[in-house]
Tab-separated table of C-alpha atoms in Angstrom:
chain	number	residue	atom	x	y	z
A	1	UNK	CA	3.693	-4.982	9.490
A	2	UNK	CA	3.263	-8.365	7.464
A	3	UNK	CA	-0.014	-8.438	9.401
A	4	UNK	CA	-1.184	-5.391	7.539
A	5	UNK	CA	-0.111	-6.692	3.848
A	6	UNK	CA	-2.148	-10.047	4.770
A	7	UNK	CA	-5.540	-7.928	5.834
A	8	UNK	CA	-5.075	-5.881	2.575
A	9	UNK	CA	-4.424	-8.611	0.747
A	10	UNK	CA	-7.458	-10.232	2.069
A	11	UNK	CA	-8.994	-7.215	1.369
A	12	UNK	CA	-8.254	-7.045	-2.144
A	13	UNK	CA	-8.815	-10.610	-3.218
A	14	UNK	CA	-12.621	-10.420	-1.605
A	15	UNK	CA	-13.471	-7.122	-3.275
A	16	UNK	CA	-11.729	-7.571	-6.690
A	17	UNK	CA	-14.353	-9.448	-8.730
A	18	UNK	CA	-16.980	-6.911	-7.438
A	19	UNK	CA	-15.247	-4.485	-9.750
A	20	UNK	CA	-14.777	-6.691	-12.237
A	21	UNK	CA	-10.860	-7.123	-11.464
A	22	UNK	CA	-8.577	-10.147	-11.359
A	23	UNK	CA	-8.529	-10.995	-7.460
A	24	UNK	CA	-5.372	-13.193	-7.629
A	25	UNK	CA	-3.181	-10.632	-8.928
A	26	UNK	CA	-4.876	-8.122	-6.923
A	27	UNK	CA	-4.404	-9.919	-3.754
A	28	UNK	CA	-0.651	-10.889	-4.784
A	29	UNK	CA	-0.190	-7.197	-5.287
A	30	UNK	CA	-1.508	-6.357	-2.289
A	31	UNK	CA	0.544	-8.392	-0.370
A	32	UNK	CA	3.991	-7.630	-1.904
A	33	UNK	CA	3.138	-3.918	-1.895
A	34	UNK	CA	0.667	-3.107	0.411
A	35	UNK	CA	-0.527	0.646	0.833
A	36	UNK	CA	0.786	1.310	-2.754
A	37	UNK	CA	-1.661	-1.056	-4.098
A	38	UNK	CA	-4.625	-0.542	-2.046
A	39	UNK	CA	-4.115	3.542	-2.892
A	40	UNK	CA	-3.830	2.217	-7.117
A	41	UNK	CA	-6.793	0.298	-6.212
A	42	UNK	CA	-9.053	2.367	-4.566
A	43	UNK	CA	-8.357	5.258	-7.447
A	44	UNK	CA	-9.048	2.578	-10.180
A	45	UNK	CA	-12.317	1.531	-8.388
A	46	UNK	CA	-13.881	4.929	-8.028
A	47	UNK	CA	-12.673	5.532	-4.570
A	48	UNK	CA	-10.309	7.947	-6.170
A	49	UNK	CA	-9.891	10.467	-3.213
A	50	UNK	CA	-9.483	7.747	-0.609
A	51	UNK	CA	-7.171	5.880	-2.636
A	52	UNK	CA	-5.294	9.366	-3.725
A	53	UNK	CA	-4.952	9.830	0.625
A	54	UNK	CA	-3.877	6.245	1.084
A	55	UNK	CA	-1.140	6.881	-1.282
A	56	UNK	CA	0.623	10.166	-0.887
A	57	UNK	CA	0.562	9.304	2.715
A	58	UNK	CA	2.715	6.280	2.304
A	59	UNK	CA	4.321	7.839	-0.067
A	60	UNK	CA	5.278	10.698	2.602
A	61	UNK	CA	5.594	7.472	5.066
A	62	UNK	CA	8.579	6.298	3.164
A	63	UNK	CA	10.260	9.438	2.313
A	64	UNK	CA	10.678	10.066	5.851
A	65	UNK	CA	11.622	6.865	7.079
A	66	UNK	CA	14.591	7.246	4.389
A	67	UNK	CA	15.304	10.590	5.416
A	68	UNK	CA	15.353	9.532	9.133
A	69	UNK	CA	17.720	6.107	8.719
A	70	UNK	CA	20.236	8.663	6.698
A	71	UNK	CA	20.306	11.301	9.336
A	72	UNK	CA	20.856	8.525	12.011
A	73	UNK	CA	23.887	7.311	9.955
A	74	UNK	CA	25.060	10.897	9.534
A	75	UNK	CA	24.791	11.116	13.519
A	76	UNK	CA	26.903	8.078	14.485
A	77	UNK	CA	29.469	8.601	11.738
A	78	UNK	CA	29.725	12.027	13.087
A	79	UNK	CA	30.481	10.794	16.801
């Protein structure tokens, strides 16, 4: 997973000044916070329904992973 947050952050601190955005912060960002930020920045740059995608899809990501480690727990503390 960290491998991910490094490409994006690559990503992000390469094509930040093309849009006339800060790359360090946007590279920070996008190594801290990954798919979040690359959705944010995508929408900010014009890319909005890519970005928009990128976003509600991690979004959706994390939901279920939350929903899945609580039902596990529910499962063992039932047996």
């Amino acid at each position: 997973m960290y491998a991910l947050n490094i490409l994006i952050a690559i990503y992000l601190f390469v094509d930040a000044p093309k849009h006339d955005k800060n790359r360090w912060l946007w590279g920070i960002l996008g190594l801290l916070f990954s798919f979040i930020t690359l959705g944010i920045y995508w929408i900010m740059t014009g890319k909005k329904v890519l970005g928009w995608i990128v976003l509600i899809a991690y979004i959706i990501w994390i939901v279920l992973g939350i929903i899945g480690v609580v039902a596990f727990g529910l499962f063992n503390a039932a047996n």
